[in-house]
């Protein structure tokens, strides 16, 4: 997947297609992140979540990993260098320091992976998570035909514009559970099309 082409257009295309729904999901559990000191933010795209996290929490330092150099450039412009380390890398293979993070954030990121990849990803990230680490997730769901059609259209769009190979949403919940995370709270909108979840280890 290469998001460089769509990076500068990502926010307005999102706004056009989904209004403020995704932005609300990303921000939903920010009030729960006030005690975080070390955050791992994966595939944050243009950095809107990262900027907000830093704005609300003056103590947190974050590692931001993304495959796309243009996305990382946009994120750096929004969130600055002072408290963030940016790394252009594949989250499936990059080394995470063991027992390091008390907050992990993945917004509309799990949908980039197939079942096997997601198991690998979550397993690797879990190795970097501290005991009682929080993991906030935003993701699509397909509870009905309309949602399934929309998500298929999104996969088609990302397949054409970024080369994304995945075509199907994977249920991340059993994988997070198998790594010792417990769902604490969840909130959804647009008839469960988009969900935010707060997990804790
Ligand atoms: C669908 S966008 C989501 C962006 C943002 N998190 C949001 O809430 O809209 C996926 C992001 O993950 C990045 N990405 C995809 N696969 C990746 C991987 N294997 N490792 C690191 N970043 C990846 C893409 O470059 C892109 O910035």
Short mmCIF file of N, CA and C in Angstrom, two decimals, residues 10-124:
data_model
loop_
_atom_site.label_atom_id
_atom_site.label_comp_id
_atom_site.label_asym_id
_atom_site.label_seq_id
_atom_site.Cartn_x
_atom_site.Cartn_y
_atom_site.Cartn_z
N UNK A 10 -6.44 13.40 1.37
CA UNK A 10 -7.12 12.43 2.24
C UNK A 10 -8.20 13.08 3.09
N UNK A 11 -7.87 14.23 3.70
CA UNK A 11 -8.82 14.83 4.66
C UNK A 11 -10.09 15.31 3.97
N UNK A 12 -9.94 15.96 2.81
CA UNK A 12 -11.16 16.51 2.19
C UNK A 12 -12.00 15.40 1.53
N UNK A 13 -11.33 14.35 1.05
CA UNK A 13 -12.11 13.23 0.50
C UNK A 13 -12.90 12.56 1.62
N UNK A 14 -12.23 12.44 2.76
CA UNK A 14 -12.93 11.85 3.93
C UNK A 14 -14.13 12.71 4.32
N UNK A 15 -13.91 14.03 4.37
CA UNK A 15 -14.99 14.96 4.77
C UNK A 15 -16.16 14.87 3.80
N UNK A 16 -15.81 14.78 2.52
CA UNK A 16 -16.84 14.71 1.47
C UNK A 16 -17.64 13.41 1.59
N UNK A 17 -16.94 12.31 1.80
CA UNK A 17 -17.60 11.01 1.81
C UNK A 17 -18.27 10.67 3.13
N UNK A 18 -17.64 11.08 4.25
CA UNK A 18 -18.11 10.60 5.56
C UNK A 18 -18.42 11.73 6.53
N UNK A 19 -18.35 12.98 6.07
CA UNK A 19 -18.60 14.10 6.99
C UNK A 19 -17.59 14.07 8.13
N UNK A 20 -18.09 14.29 9.35
CA UNK A 20 -17.20 14.32 10.52
C UNK A 20 -17.17 12.98 11.26
N UNK A 21 -17.79 11.96 10.67
CA UNK A 21 -17.98 10.70 11.40
C UNK A 21 -16.64 10.06 11.81
N UNK A 22 -15.67 10.01 10.91
CA UNK A 22 -14.41 9.35 11.25
C UNK A 22 -13.63 10.17 12.27
N UNK A 23 -13.70 11.49 12.10
CA UNK A 23 -12.98 12.37 13.03
C UNK A 23 -13.54 12.22 14.45
N UNK A 24 -14.86 12.10 14.54
CA UNK A 24 -15.48 11.89 15.86
C UNK A 24 -15.01 10.57 16.46
N UNK A 25 -14.91 9.55 15.63
CA UNK A 25 -14.46 8.24 16.14
C UNK A 25 -13.03 8.33 16.66
N UNK A 26 -12.15 8.99 15.90
CA UNK A 26 -10.74 9.09 16.32
C UNK A 26 -10.61 9.80 17.66
N UNK A 27 -11.47 10.80 17.87
CA UNK A 27 -11.34 11.62 19.08
C UNK A 27 -12.09 11.05 20.29
N UNK A 28 -12.92 10.03 20.04
CA UNK A 28 -13.90 9.63 21.05
C UNK A 28 -13.26 9.28 22.39
N UNK A 29 -12.16 8.53 22.35
CA UNK A 29 -11.57 8.08 23.60
C UNK A 29 -10.35 8.91 24.02
N UNK A 30 -10.15 10.05 23.39
CA UNK A 30 -9.04 10.92 23.80
C UNK A 30 -9.13 11.32 25.27
N UNK A 31 -10.33 11.57 25.81
CA UNK A 31 -10.39 11.91 27.24
C UNK A 31 -9.84 10.81 28.15
N UNK A 32 -9.69 9.60 27.63
CA UNK A 32 -9.19 8.48 28.44
C UNK A 32 -7.66 8.35 28.36
N UNK A 33 -7.01 9.28 27.65
CA UNK A 33 -5.58 9.09 27.39
C UNK A 33 -4.71 10.06 28.20
N UNK A 34 -5.33 10.73 29.17
CA UNK A 34 -4.62 11.77 29.93
C UNK A 34 -3.42 11.26 30.72
N UNK A 35 -3.44 9.97 31.11
CA UNK A 35 -2.33 9.45 31.92
C UNK A 35 -1.24 8.79 31.07
N UNK A 36 -1.39 8.80 29.76
CA UNK A 36 -0.40 8.14 28.90
C UNK A 36 0.91 8.92 28.89
N UNK A 37 2.01 8.17 28.89
CA UNK A 37 3.34 8.81 28.79
C UNK A 37 4.09 8.39 27.55
N UNK A 38 3.83 7.14 27.10
CA UNK A 38 4.50 6.64 25.89
C UNK A 38 3.45 6.06 24.96
N UNK A 39 3.28 6.71 23.83
CA UNK A 39 2.24 6.27 22.91
C UNK A 39 2.85 5.73 21.62
N UNK A 40 2.24 4.70 21.11
CA UNK A 40 2.59 4.18 19.79
C UNK A 40 1.40 4.44 18.88
N UNK A 41 1.62 5.24 17.85
CA UNK A 41 0.53 5.57 16.92
C UNK A 41 0.89 4.96 15.57
N UNK A 42 0.05 4.06 15.12
CA UNK A 42 0.37 3.32 13.88
C UNK A 42 -0.54 3.76 12.75
N UNK A 43 0.07 4.07 11.60
CA UNK A 43 -0.72 4.40 10.41
C UNK A 43 -1.68 5.54 10.66
N UNK A 44 -1.18 6.61 11.27
CA UNK A 44 -2.07 7.73 11.61
C UNK A 44 -2.37 8.61 10.40
N UNK A 45 -1.74 8.31 9.27
CA UNK A 45 -2.01 9.11 8.09
C UNK A 45 -1.52 10.53 8.28
N UNK A 46 -2.39 11.51 8.02
CA UNK A 46 -1.95 12.91 7.99
C UNK A 46 -1.80 13.54 9.39
N UNK A 47 -1.96 12.77 10.44
CA UNK A 47 -1.56 13.23 11.77
C UNK A 47 -2.62 13.97 12.57
N UNK A 48 -3.86 13.86 12.15
CA UNK A 48 -4.89 14.61 12.89
C UNK A 48 -5.09 14.08 14.29
N UNK A 49 -5.03 12.76 14.45
CA UNK A 49 -5.17 12.20 15.80
C UNK A 49 -3.96 12.57 16.65
N UNK A 50 -2.78 12.41 16.06
CA UNK A 50 -1.54 12.67 16.79
C UNK A 50 -1.51 14.11 17.33
N UNK A 51 -1.87 15.07 16.50
CA UNK A 51 -1.90 16.47 16.93
C UNK A 51 -2.83 16.66 18.12
N UNK A 52 -3.97 16.02 18.06
CA UNK A 52 -4.96 16.16 19.12
C UNK A 52 -4.48 15.49 20.42
N UNK A 53 -3.83 14.35 20.26
CA UNK A 53 -3.30 13.64 21.44
C UNK A 53 -2.28 14.53 22.16
N UNK A 54 -1.38 15.15 21.42
CA UNK A 54 -0.35 16.00 22.03
C UNK A 54 -0.96 17.25 22.64
N UNK A 55 -1.97 17.76 21.99
CA UNK A 55 -2.62 18.98 22.49
C UNK A 55 -3.27 18.74 23.85
N UNK A 56 -3.85 17.55 24.00
CA UNK A 56 -4.58 17.25 25.25
C UNK A 56 -3.70 16.70 26.35
N UNK A 57 -2.52 16.20 25.99
CA UNK A 57 -1.68 15.55 26.99
C UNK A 57 -0.26 16.10 26.85
N UNK A 58 0.11 16.98 27.78
CA UNK A 58 1.39 17.69 27.67
C UNK A 58 2.58 16.79 28.04
N UNK A 59 2.31 15.60 28.61
CA UNK A 59 3.39 14.74 29.09
C UNK A 59 3.74 13.60 28.13
N UNK A 60 2.84 13.34 27.21
CA UNK A 60 3.03 12.13 26.39
C UNK A 60 4.11 12.34 25.32
N UNK A 61 4.88 11.27 25.10
CA UNK A 61 5.79 11.23 23.95
C UNK A 61 5.33 10.09 23.06
N UNK A 62 5.41 10.31 21.76
CA UNK A 62 4.81 9.33 20.86
C UNK A 62 5.79 8.85 19.80
N UNK A 63 5.63 7.59 19.39
CA UNK A 63 6.28 7.06 18.20
C UNK A 63 5.20 6.91 17.14
N UNK A 64 5.45 7.48 15.99
CA UNK A 64 4.47 7.42 14.91
C UNK A 64 5.07 6.66 13.74
N UNK A 65 4.49 5.51 13.42
CA UNK A 65 5.02 4.65 12.35
C UNK A 65 4.02 4.65 11.19
N UNK A 66 4.52 4.93 10.01
CA UNK A 66 3.65 4.89 8.82
C UNK A 66 4.51 4.52 7.62
N UNK A 67 3.88 3.83 6.68
CA UNK A 67 4.60 3.45 5.45
C UNK A 67 4.81 4.64 4.52
N UNK A 68 3.92 5.61 4.58
CA UNK A 68 3.90 6.68 3.57
C UNK A 68 4.72 7.88 4.01
N UNK A 69 5.71 8.24 3.22
CA UNK A 69 6.55 9.40 3.58
C UNK A 69 5.74 10.70 3.51
N UNK A 70 4.82 10.76 2.58
CA UNK A 70 4.01 12.00 2.47
C UNK A 70 3.05 12.14 3.64
N UNK A 71 2.47 11.03 4.06
CA UNK A 71 1.61 11.08 5.24
C UNK A 71 2.44 11.52 6.45
N UNK A 72 3.64 10.96 6.57
CA UNK A 72 4.48 11.33 7.71
C UNK A 72 4.84 12.81 7.67
N UNK A 73 5.09 13.32 6.47
CA UNK A 73 5.41 14.75 6.32
C UNK A 73 4.25 15.63 6.79
N UNK A 74 3.05 15.23 6.42
CA UNK A 74 1.86 16.00 6.84
C UNK A 74 1.68 15.92 8.36
N UNK A 75 1.92 14.72 8.89
CA UNK A 75 1.77 14.54 10.34
C UNK A 75 2.80 15.39 11.08
N UNK A 76 4.01 15.41 10.56
CA UNK A 76 5.08 16.19 11.23
C UNK A 76 4.71 17.67 11.24
N UNK A 77 4.14 18.15 10.15
CA UNK A 77 3.74 19.56 10.08
C UNK A 77 2.67 19.88 11.12
N UNK A 78 1.79 18.93 11.36
CA UNK A 78 0.71 19.18 12.33
C UNK A 78 1.18 19.01 13.77
N UNK A 79 1.96 17.96 14.02
CA UNK A 79 2.24 17.58 15.41
C UNK A 79 3.65 17.97 15.86
N UNK A 80 4.50 18.38 14.93
CA UNK A 80 5.84 18.85 15.30
C UNK A 80 6.78 17.72 15.69
N UNK A 81 8.03 18.11 16.01
CA UNK A 81 9.08 17.11 16.30
C UNK A 81 9.35 16.97 17.79
N UNK A 82 8.87 17.93 18.57
CA UNK A 82 9.33 18.02 19.96
C UNK A 82 9.07 16.74 20.76
N UNK A 83 7.90 16.14 20.56
CA UNK A 83 7.56 14.98 21.39
C UNK A 83 7.23 13.74 20.58
N UNK A 84 7.58 13.79 19.28
CA UNK A 84 7.23 12.66 18.42
C UNK A 84 8.45 12.18 17.64
N UNK A 85 8.59 10.86 17.59
CA UNK A 85 9.58 10.26 16.69
C UNK A 85 8.81 9.68 15.52
N UNK A 86 9.18 10.10 14.32
CA UNK A 86 8.50 9.62 13.12
C UNK A 86 9.35 8.54 12.48
N UNK A 87 8.71 7.48 12.07
CA UNK A 87 9.45 6.41 11.43
C UNK A 87 8.69 5.92 10.21
N UNK A 88 9.36 6.00 9.06
CA UNK A 88 8.74 5.43 7.86
C UNK A 88 9.10 3.95 7.83
N UNK A 89 8.14 3.12 8.11
CA UNK A 89 8.42 1.69 8.21
C UNK A 89 7.13 0.90 8.08
N UNK A 90 7.30 -0.39 7.83
CA UNK A 90 6.18 -1.32 7.78
C UNK A 90 5.90 -1.82 9.19
N UNK A 91 4.72 -1.56 9.68
CA UNK A 91 4.38 -1.96 11.05
C UNK A 91 4.41 -3.48 11.22
N UNK A 92 4.38 -4.21 10.11
CA UNK A 92 4.42 -5.67 10.21
C UNK A 92 5.82 -6.19 10.50
N UNK A 93 6.83 -5.38 10.23
CA UNK A 93 8.20 -5.88 10.39
C UNK A 93 9.07 -5.02 11.31
N UNK A 94 8.66 -3.78 11.56
CA UNK A 94 9.49 -2.89 12.38
C UNK A 94 9.61 -3.46 13.80
N UNK A 95 10.75 -3.19 14.44
CA UNK A 95 10.94 -3.67 15.82
C UNK A 95 10.30 -2.69 16.80
N UNK A 96 9.48 -3.20 17.71
CA UNK A 96 8.93 -2.36 18.78
C UNK A 96 9.70 -2.66 20.06
N UNK A 97 10.08 -1.62 20.80
CA UNK A 97 10.79 -1.90 22.06
C UNK A 97 9.87 -2.66 23.02
N UNK A 98 10.39 -3.68 23.71
CA UNK A 98 9.52 -4.48 24.58
C UNK A 98 9.03 -3.69 25.78
N UNK A 99 7.78 -3.94 26.17
CA UNK A 99 7.24 -3.41 27.42
C UNK A 99 7.38 -1.88 27.52
N UNK A 100 7.09 -1.19 26.44
CA UNK A 100 7.40 0.26 26.37
C UNK A 100 6.16 1.15 26.45
N UNK A 101 5.09 0.76 25.78
CA UNK A 101 4.00 1.71 25.54
C UNK A 101 2.84 1.53 26.52
N UNK A 102 2.32 2.66 27.00
CA UNK A 102 1.10 2.57 27.81
C UNK A 102 -0.13 3.01 27.01
N UNK A 103 0.10 3.42 25.77
CA UNK A 103 -1.04 3.75 24.89
C UNK A 103 -0.68 3.36 23.45
N UNK A 104 -1.62 2.70 22.81
CA UNK A 104 -1.48 2.36 21.39
C UNK A 104 -2.72 2.88 20.68
N UNK A 105 -2.53 3.47 19.52
CA UNK A 105 -3.68 3.99 18.79
C UNK A 105 -3.62 3.53 17.34
N UNK A 106 -4.70 2.92 16.91
CA UNK A 106 -4.81 2.47 15.51
C UNK A 106 -6.19 2.87 15.00
N UNK A 107 -6.24 3.90 14.20
CA UNK A 107 -7.52 4.37 13.67
C UNK A 107 -7.61 4.02 12.18
N UNK A 108 -8.63 3.27 11.84
CA UNK A 108 -8.86 2.88 10.45
C UNK A 108 -7.57 2.35 9.82
N UNK A 109 -6.92 1.51 10.61
CA UNK A 109 -5.62 0.94 10.23
C UNK A 109 -5.71 -0.58 10.08
N UNK A 110 -6.45 -1.23 10.98
CA UNK A 110 -6.58 -2.69 10.91
C UNK A 110 -7.16 -3.12 9.56
N UNK A 111 -7.96 -2.22 8.95
CA UNK A 111 -8.60 -2.61 7.69
C UNK A 111 -7.62 -2.73 6.53
N UNK A 112 -6.35 -2.41 6.77
CA UNK A 112 -5.33 -2.55 5.71
C UNK A 112 -4.76 -3.97 5.67
N UNK A 113 -5.19 -4.84 6.58
CA UNK A 113 -4.52 -6.14 6.73
C UNK A 113 -5.49 -7.30 6.60
N UNK A 114 -4.96 -8.42 6.09
CA UNK A 114 -5.75 -9.65 6.08
C UNK A 114 -5.58 -10.36 7.42
N UNK A 115 -6.27 -11.48 7.58
CA UNK A 115 -6.31 -12.16 8.88
C UNK A 115 -4.90 -12.48 9.41
N UNK A 116 -4.09 -13.08 8.55
CA UNK A 116 -2.75 -13.51 9.01
C UNK A 116 -1.91 -12.30 9.39
N UNK A 117 -1.96 -11.28 8.54
CA UNK A 117 -1.17 -10.07 8.82
C UNK A 117 -1.61 -9.41 10.13
N UNK A 118 -2.93 -9.38 10.33
CA UNK A 118 -3.42 -8.71 11.54
C UNK A 118 -3.00 -9.47 12.79
N UNK A 119 -3.00 -10.80 12.70
CA UNK A 119 -2.53 -11.59 13.85
C UNK A 119 -1.06 -11.28 14.14
N UNK A 120 -0.27 -11.18 13.08
CA UNK A 120 1.16 -10.87 13.26
C UNK A 120 1.30 -9.48 13.86
N UNK A 121 0.59 -8.52 13.26
CA UNK A 121 0.70 -7.13 13.72
C UNK A 121 0.34 -6.99 15.20
N UNK A 122 -0.82 -7.50 15.55
CA UNK A 122 -1.29 -7.33 16.93
C UNK A 122 -0.37 -8.06 17.91
N UNK A 123 0.10 -9.23 17.50
CA UNK A 123 1.05 -9.97 18.35
C UNK A 123 2.33 -9.19 18.57
N UNK A 124 2.84 -8.58 17.53
CA UNK A 124 4.09 -7.82 17.65
C UNK A 124 3.90 -6.57 18.51
#
